[in-house]
Coordinates of C-alpha atoms in Angstrom, one line a residue:
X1119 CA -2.5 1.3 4.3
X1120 CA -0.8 -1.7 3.0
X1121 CA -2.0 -3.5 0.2
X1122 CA -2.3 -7.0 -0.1
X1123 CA 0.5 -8.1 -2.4
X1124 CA 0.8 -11.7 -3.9
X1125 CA 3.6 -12.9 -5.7
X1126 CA 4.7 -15.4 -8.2
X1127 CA 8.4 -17.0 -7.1
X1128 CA 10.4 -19.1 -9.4
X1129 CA 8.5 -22.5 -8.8
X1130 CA 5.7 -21.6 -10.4
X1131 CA 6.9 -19.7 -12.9
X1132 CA 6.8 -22.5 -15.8
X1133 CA 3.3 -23.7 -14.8
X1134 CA 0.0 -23.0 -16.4
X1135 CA -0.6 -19.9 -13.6
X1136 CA 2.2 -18.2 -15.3
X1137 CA 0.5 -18.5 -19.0
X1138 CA -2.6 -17.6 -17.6
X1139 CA -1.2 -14.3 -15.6
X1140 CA 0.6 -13.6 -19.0
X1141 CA -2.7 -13.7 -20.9
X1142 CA -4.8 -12.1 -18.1
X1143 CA -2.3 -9.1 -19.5
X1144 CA -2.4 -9.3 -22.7
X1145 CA -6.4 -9.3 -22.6
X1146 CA -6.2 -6.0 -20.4
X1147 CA -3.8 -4.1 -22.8
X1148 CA -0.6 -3.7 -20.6
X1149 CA 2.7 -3.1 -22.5
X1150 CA 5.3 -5.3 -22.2
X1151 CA 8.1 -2.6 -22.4
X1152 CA 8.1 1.3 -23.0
X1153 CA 8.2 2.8 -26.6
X1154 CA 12.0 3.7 -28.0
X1155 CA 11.8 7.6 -27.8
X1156 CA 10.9 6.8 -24.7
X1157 CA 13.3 5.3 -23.6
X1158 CA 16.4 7.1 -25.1
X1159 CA 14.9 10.2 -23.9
X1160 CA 14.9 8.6 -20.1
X1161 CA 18.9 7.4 -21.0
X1162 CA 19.9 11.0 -22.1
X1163 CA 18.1 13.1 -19.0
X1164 CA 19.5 10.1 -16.7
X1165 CA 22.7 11.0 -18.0
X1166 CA 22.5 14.7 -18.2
X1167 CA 20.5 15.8 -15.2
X1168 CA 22.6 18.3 -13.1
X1169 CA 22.1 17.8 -9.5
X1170 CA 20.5 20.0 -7.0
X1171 CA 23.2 22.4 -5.2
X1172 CA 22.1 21.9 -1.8
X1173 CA 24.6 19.0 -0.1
X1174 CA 23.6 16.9 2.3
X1175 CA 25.6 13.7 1.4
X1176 CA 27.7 13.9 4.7
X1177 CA 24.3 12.4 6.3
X1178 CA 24.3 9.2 6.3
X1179 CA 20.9 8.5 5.0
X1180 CA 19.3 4.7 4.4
X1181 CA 16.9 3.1 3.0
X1182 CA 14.1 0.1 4.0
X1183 CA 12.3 -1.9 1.5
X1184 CA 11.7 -5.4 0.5
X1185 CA 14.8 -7.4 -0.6
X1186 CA 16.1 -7.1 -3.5
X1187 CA 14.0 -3.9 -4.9
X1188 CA 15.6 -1.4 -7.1
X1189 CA 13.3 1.3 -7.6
X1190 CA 14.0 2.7 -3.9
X1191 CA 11.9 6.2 -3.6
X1192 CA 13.1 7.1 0.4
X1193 CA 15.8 7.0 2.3
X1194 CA 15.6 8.1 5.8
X1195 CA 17.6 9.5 8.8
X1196 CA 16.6 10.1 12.2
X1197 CA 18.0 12.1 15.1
X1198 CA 17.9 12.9 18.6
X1199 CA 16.9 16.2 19.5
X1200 CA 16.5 18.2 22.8
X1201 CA 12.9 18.5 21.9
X1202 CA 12.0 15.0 20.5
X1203 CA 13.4 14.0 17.0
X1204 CA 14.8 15.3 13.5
X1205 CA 13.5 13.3 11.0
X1206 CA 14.8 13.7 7.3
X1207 CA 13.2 11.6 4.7
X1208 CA 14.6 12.3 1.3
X1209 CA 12.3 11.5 -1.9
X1210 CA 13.7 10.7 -5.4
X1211 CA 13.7 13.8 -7.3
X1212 CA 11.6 12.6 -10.2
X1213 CA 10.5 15.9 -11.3
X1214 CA 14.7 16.3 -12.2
X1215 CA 14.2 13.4 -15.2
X1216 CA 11.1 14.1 -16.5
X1217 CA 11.1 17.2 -19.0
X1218 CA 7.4 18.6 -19.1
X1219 CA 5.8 17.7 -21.9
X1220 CA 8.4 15.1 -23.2
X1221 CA 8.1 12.0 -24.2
X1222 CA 8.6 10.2 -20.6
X1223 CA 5.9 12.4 -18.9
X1224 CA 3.8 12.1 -22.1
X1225 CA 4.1 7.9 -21.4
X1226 CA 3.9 8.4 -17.6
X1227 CA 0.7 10.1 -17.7
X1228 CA -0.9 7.5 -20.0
X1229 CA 0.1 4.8 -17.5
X1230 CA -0.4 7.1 -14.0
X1231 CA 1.5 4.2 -11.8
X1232 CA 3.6 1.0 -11.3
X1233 CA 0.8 -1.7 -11.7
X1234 CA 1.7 -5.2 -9.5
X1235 CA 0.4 -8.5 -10.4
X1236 CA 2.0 -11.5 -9.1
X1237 CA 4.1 -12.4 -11.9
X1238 CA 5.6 -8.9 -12.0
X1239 CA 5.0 -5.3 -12.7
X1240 CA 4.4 -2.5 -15.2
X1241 CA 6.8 0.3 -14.4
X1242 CA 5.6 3.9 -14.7
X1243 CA 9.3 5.1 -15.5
X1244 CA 11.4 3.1 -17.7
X1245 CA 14.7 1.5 -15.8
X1246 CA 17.1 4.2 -16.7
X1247 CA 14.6 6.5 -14.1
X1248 CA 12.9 4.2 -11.9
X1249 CA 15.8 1.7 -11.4
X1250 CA 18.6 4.0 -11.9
X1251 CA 19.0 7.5 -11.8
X1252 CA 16.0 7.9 -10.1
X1253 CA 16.5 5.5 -7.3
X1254 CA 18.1 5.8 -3.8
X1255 CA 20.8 3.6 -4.0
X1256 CA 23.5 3.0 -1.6
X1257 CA 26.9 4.5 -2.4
X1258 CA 25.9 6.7 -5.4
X1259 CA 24.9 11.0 -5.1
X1260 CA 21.4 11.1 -5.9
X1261 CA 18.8 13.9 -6.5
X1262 CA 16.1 14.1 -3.8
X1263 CA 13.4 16.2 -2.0
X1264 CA 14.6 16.1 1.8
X1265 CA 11.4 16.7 4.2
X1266 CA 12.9 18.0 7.5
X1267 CA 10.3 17.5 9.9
X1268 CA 10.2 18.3 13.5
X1269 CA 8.6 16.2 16.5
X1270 CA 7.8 17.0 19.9
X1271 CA 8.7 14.4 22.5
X1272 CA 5.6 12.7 22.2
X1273 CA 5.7 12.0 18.2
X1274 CA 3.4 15.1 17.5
X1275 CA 4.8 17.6 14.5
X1276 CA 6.0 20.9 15.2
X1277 CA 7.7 21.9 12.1
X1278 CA 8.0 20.7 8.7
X1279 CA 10.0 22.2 5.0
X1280 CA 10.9 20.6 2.1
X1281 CA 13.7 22.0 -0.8
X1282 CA 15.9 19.9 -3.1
X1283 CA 19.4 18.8 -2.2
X1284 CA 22.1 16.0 -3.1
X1285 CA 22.4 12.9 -0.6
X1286 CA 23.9 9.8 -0.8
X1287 CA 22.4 6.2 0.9
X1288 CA 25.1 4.5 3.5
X1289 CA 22.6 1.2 3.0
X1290 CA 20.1 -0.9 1.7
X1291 CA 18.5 -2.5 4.4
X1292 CA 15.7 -4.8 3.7
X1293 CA 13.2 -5.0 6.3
X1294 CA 14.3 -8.6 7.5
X1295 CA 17.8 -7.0 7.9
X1296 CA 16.3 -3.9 9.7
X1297 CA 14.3 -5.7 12.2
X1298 CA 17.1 -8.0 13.1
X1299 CA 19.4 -5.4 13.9
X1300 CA 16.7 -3.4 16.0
X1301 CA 16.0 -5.7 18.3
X1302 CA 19.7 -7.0 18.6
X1303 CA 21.0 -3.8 19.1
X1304 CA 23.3 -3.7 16.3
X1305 CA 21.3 -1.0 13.8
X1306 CA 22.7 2.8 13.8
X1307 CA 21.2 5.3 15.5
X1308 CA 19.7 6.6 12.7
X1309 CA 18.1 3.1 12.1
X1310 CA 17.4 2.2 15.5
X1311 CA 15.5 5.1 16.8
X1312 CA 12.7 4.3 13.9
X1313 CA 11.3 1.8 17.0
X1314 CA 10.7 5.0 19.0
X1315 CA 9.5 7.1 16.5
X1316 CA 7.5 4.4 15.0
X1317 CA 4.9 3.6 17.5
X1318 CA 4.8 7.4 19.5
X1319 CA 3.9 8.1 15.4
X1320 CA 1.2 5.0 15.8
X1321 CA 0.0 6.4 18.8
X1322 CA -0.5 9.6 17.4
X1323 CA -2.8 7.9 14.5
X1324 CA -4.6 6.9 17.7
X1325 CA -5.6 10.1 18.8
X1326 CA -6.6 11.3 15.5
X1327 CA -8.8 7.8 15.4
X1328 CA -7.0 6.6 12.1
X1329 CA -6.9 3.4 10.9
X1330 CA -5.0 0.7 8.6
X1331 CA -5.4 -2.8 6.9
X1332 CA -2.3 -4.3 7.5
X1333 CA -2.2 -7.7 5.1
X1334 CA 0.8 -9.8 4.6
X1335 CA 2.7 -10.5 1.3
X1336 CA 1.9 -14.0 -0.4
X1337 CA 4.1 -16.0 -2.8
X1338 CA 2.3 -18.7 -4.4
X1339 CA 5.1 -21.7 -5.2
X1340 CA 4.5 -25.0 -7.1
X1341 CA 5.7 -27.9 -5.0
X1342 CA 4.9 -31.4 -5.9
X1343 CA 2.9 -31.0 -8.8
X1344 CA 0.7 -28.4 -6.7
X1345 CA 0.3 -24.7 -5.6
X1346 CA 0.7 -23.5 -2.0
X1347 CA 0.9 -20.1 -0.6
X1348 CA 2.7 -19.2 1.8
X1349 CA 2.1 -15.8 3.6
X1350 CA 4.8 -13.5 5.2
X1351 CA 4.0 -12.2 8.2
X1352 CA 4.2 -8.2 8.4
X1353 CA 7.2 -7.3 10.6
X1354 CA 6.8 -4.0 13.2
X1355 CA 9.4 -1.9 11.4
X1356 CA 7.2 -1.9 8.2
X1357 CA 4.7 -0.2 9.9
X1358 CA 7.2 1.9 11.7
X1359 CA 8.5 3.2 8.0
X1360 CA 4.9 3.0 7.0
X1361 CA 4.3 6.1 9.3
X1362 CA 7.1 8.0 8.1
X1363 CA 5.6 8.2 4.9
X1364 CA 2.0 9.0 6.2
X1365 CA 3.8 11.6 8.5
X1366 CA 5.3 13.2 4.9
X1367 CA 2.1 13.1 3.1
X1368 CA 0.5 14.6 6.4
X1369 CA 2.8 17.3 6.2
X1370 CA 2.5 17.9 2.3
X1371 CA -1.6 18.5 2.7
X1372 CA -1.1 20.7 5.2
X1373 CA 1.3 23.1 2.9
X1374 CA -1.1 22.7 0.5
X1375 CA -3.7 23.6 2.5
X1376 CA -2.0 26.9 3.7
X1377 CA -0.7 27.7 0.2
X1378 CA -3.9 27.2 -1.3
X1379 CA -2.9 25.0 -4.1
X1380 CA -2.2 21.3 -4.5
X1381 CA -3.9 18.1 -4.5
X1382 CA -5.6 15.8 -2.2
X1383 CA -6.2 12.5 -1.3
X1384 CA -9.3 12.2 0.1
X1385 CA -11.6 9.6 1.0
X1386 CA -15.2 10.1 2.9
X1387 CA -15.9 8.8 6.4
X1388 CA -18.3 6.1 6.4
X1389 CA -21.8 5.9 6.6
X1390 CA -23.7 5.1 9.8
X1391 CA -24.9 2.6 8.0
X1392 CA -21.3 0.9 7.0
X1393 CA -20.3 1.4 10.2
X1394 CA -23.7 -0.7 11.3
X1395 CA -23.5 -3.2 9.0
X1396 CA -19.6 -4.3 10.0
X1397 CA -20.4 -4.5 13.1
X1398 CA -23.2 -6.4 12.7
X1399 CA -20.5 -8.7 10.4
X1400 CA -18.1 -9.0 13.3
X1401 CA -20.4 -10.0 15.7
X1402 CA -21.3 -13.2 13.3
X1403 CA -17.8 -13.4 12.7
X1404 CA -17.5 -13.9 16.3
X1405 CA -15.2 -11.0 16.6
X1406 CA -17.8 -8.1 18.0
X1407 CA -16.6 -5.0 17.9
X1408 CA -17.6 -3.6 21.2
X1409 CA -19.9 0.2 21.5
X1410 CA -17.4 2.7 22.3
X1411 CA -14.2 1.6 20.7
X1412 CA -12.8 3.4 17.8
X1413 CA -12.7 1.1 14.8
X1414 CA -9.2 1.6 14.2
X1415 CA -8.3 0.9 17.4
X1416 CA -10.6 -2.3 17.4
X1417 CA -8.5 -3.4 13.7
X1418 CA -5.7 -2.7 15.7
X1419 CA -6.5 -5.3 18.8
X1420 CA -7.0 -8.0 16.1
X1421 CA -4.6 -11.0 15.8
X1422 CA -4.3 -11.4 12.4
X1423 CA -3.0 -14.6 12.6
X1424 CA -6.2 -16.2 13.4
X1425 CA -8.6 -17.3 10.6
X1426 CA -11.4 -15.2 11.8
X1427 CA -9.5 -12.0 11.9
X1428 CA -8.8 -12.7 8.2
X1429 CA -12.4 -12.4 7.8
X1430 CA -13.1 -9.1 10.1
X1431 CA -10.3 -7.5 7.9
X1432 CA -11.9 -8.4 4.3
X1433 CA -15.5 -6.9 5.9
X1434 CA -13.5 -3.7 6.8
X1435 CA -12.7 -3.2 3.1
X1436 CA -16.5 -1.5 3.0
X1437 CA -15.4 1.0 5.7
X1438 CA -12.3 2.3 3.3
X1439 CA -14.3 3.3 -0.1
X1440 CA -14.7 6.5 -2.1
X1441 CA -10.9 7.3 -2.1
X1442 CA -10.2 10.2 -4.5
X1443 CA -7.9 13.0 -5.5
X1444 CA -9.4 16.6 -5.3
X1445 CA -7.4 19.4 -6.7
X1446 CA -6.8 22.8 -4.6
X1447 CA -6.5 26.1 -6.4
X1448 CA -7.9 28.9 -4.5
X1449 CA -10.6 28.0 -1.8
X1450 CA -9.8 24.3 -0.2
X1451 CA -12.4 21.6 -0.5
X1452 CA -15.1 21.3 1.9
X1453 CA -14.3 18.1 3.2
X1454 CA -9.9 17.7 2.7
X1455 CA -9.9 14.5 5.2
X1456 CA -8.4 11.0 4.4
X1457 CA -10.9 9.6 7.0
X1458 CA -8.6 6.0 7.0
X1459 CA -5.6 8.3 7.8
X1460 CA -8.2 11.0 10.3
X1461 CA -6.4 14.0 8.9
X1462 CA -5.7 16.0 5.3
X1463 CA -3.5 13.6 3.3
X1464 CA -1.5 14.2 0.2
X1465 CA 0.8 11.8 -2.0
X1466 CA 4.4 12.7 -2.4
X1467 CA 6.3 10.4 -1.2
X1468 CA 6.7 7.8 -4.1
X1469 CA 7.0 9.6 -7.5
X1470 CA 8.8 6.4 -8.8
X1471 CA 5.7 4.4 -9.0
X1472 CA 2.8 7.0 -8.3
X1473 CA 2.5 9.8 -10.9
X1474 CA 0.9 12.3 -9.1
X1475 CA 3.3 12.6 -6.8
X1476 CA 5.6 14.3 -8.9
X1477 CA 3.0 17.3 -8.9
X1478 CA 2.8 17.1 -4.9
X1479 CA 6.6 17.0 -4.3
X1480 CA 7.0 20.7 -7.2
X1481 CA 3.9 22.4 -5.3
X1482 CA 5.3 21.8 -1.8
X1483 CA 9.0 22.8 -2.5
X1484 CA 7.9 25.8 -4.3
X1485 CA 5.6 26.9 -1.5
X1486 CA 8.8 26.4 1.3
X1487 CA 10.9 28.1 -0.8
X1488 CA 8.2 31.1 -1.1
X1489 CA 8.1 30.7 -5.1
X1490 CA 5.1 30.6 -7.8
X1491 CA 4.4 27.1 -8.8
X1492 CA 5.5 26.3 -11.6
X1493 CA 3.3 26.7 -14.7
X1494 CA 3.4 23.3 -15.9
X1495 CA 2.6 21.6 -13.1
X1496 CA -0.6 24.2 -11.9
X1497 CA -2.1 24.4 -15.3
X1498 CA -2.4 20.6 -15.2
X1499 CA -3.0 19.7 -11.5
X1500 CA -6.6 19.5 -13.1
X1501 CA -5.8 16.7 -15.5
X1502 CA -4.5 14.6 -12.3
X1503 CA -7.6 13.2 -11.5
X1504 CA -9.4 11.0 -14.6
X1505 CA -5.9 10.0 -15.0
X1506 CA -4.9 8.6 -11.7
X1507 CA -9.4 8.0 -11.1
X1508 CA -8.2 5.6 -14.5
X1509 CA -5.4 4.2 -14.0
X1510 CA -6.7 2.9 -10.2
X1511 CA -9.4 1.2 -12.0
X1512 CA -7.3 -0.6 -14.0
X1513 CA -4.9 -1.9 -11.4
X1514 CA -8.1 -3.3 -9.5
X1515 CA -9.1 -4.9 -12.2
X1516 CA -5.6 -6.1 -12.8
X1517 CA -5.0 -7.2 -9.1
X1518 CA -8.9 -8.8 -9.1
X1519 CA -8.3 -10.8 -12.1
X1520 CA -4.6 -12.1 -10.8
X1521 CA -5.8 -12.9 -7.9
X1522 CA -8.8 -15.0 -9.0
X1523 CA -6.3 -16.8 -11.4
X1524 CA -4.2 -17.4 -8.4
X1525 CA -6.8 -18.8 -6.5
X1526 CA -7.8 -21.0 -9.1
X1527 CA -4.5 -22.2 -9.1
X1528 CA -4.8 -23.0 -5.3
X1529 CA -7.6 -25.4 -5.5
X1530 CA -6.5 -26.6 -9.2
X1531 CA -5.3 -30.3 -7.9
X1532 CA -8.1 -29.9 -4.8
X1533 CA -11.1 -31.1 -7.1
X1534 CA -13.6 -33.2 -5.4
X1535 CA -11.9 -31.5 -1.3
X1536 CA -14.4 -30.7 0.8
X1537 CA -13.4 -27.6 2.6
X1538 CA -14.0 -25.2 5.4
X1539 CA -15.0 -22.0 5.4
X1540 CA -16.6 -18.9 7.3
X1541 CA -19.1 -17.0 5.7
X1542 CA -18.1 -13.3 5.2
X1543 CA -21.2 -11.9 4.1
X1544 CA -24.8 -12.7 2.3
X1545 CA -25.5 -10.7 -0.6
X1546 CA -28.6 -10.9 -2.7
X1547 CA -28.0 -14.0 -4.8
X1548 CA -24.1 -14.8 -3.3
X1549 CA -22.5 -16.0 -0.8
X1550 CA -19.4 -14.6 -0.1
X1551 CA -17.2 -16.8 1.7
X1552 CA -13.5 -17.5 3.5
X1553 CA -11.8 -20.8 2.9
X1554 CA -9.7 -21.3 6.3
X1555 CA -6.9 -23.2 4.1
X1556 CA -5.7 -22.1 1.5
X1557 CA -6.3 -18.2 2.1
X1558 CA -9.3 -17.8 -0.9
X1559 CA -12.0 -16.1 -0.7
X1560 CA -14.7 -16.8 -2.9
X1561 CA -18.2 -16.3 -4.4
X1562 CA -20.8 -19.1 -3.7
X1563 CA -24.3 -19.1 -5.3
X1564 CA -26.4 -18.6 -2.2
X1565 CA -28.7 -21.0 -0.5
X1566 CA -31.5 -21.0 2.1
X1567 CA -30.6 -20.2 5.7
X1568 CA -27.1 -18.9 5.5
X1569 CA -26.2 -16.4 7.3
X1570 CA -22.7 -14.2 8.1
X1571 CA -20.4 -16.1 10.8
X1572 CA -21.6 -19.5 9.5
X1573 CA -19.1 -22.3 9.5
X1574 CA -19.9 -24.5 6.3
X1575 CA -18.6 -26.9 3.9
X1576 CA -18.2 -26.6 0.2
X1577 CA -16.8 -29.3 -2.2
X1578 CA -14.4 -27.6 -4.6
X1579 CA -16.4 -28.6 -8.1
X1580 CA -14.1 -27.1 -10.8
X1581 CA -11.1 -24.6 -10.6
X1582 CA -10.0 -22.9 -14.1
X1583 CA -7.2 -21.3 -14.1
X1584 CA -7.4 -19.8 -17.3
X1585 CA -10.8 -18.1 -16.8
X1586 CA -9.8 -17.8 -12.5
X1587 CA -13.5 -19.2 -12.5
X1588 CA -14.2 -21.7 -9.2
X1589 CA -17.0 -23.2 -8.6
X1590 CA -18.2 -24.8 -5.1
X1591 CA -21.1 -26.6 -4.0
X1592 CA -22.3 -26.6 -0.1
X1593 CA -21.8 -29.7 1.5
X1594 CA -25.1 -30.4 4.3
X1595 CA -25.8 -26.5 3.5
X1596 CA -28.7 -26.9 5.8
X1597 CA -26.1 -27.7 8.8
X1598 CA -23.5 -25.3 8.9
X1599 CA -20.2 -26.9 10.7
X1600 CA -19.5 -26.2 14.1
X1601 CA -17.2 -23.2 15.1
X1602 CA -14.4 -25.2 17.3
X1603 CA -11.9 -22.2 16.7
X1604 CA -11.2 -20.4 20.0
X1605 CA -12.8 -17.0 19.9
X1606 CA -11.6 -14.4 22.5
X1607 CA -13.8 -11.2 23.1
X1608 CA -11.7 -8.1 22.6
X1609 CA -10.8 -5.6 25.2
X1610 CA -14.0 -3.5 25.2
X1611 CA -12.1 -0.6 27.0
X1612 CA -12.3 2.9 24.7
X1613 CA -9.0 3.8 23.1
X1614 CA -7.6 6.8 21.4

């Protein structure tokens, strides 16, 4: 599931959003580099590391991520088959650079993964690793853990193995480049067939009743002495790749499973209650969600272009809570589900920014290749846990904080606007509300009568963007403003 992501571009980069972003850090601890044994012991393993035997550099493998990124974890190929399709999806062979107990995996643990704010990121892996020897870049041999899965005609799994082996990446496409040369017809094979294997794999998450929160990327830019943000819409082949990678972390659980050792991501399925209380929500949002209909298929039928689907998608954040990671050694948990994904989930697929995934990627090739685990990484599959439990909490707080600075940055020169919103939901003494422009959504002290669904006014009273404190005041809070936004029923027909 796709997280929101809001960036900082050049425009703004000298303006008093960028000194707050800076501080917002330096009040939550973050480093600004990595310590120097770490980092000469990342230059001499990136160096040094010997590459696996195993060659499979004659396939032409790619990769797919946002322009311009260098800490590329995947690369990709996909074939034909008599049966359905070959997929290969290699994964940067982290495990290779980081020595056990050294002084990289000592660092990576205390950090547990890349944190994002919009004015950059903390890197778990110092550049050497996660931008270098580490990464999947075109035209050089690289390390990697090649998944060679197996689908049916119809996008289901039949088969899937993992083992280490050398590749090298024809291409870095980014997924403006990738899209482009789908649908003109000019992509390889290898590239092109992800449109078929994408959506059989997204109606495969159908069946199982999955779901996803698909929000666009944001850049905030100062224009004319004020901020803007402009939101990129999410392109079909990111979801396409998306599945690959739930496909691979599908595939990982289910080793684990079998082997009996590993860890989890799990998360619970909601309560009845949830369930009743968003769709209470998206009726007042004007968006019902119709009795029979699977909720991911009914996020699915959204158009997330319109202002009140914003607002159903923020209300579904209550549906995904309680994620966690449960470690398997000897009898598997009661409940192994990922109830967003409808099936047993497992991270492995990107070891550059996630730690735990370098434990996932070590149990499941030494399970295919019928050999113990090693030591190191089974003795302290327990430890995973508090440390990635941790280091989540921190990059909430981290991306809560940014984006309330961002936001206050937003309405900054808007002092004094009366705007329009939707209100999101009513909880004891709050308000909690959706400004159709810009994109914010805020926290209103509440007053008498309100109620989810309502259209209402607020005057934008102060915006600070040093704290990332706004304050509103309704505007006629007695009269609520009149919904003149067209709002279509969805398709009430069961799906999946």
């Amino acid at each position: 599931m796709p997280d929101r992501r809001t960036r900082v571009v050049d425009s703004a980069s000298a303006a008093p959003l960028a000194a707050s972003l800076a501080a917002f850090r330096h009040e939550l601890g973050l480093p600004d580099g990595f310590p120097a044994p770490v980092e000469a012991e990342a230059r001499s393993v990136a160096a040094a590391h010997p590459l696996p035997e195993a060659d499979l550099t004659d396939v032409p493998f790619l990769t797919i991520d946002p322009a311009g990124s260098t800490d590329l974890d995947q690369a990709l190929h996909l074939a034909r088959t008599a049966d359905g399709f070959r997929v290969l999806y290699a994964i940067a062979d982290v495990p290779a650079l980081v020595r056990p107990d050294g002084e990289v995996d000592a660092e990576a643990r205390r950090r547990g993964q890349t944190l994002y704010a919009p004015d950059g990121r903390v890197p778990l892996h110092p550049a050497a690793i996660g931008e270098d020897a580490g990464s999947l870049l075109p035209d050089v041999v690289r390390g990697a853990y090649v998944w060679d899965i197996a689908l049916d005609g119809s996008g289901h799994e039949v088969s899937a193995h993992v083992s280490r082996a050398r590749i090298r990446s024809r291409r870095q496409w980014s997924y403006e480049e990738a899209q482009a040369a789908i649908d003109d017809g000019s992509a390889p094979e290898e590239l092109a067939l992800l449109s078929e294997v994408g959506p059989l794999r997204i109606a495969c998450e159908r069946e199982r009743g999955g779901a996803s929160l698909n929000t666009p990327d944001e850049e905030i830019v100062f224009r004319d002495g004020a901020y803007t943000l402009q939101r990129r819409a999410t392109l079909p082949v990111e979801e396409w790749n998306a599945q690959l990678s739930l496909l691979t972390g599908m595939a990982a659980a289910a080793l684990m499973l079998e082997g009996r050792v590993g860890i989890l991501r799990t998360m619970p399925a909601p309560s009845p209650e949830a369930f009743a209380a968003f769709r209470a929500q998206t009726i007042a949002l004007g968006q019902p969600w119709a009795e029979g209909v699977p909720y991911g298929e009914y996020l699915r039928s959204l158009d997330r272009a319109q202002p009140h689907a914003a607002a159903v998608l923020q209300a579904a954040t209550a549906l995904f809570r309680g994620a966690g990671y449960v470690v398997l050694d000897g009898e598997p948990p009661a409940d192994p589900q990922q109830s967003a994904i409808a099936a047993p989930y497992a991270h492995v697929t990107a070891p550059l920014r996630r730690l735990v995934d370098r434990w996932g990627l070590v149990v499941c090739e030494a399970l295919c290749a019928g050999r113990p685990v090693p030591d190191w990484a089974r003795s302290s599959l327990g430890e995973l846990p508090s440390v990635m439990g941790a280091s989540n909490r921190l990059a909430a707080q981290l991306d809560a904080g940014a984006v309330d600075r961002v936001e206050a940055a937003l309405l900054s020169s808007r002092i004094g606007a009366v705007l329009d919103t939707t209100v999101l939901a009513v909880r004891n003494g709050t308000v909690l509300v959706q400004l159709d422009d810009p994109a914010v959504t805020a926290s209103v002290a509440r007053w008498d009568g309100v109620q989810p669904g309502d259209r209402v006014r607020l005057r934008v009273v102060a915006a600070d963007i040093p704290s990332g404190r706004i304050h509103f005041e309704p505007v006629d809070a007695a009269q609520p403003v009149p919904d003149t936004s067209d709002r279509e029923e969805p398709d009430a027909t069961p799906a999946g």
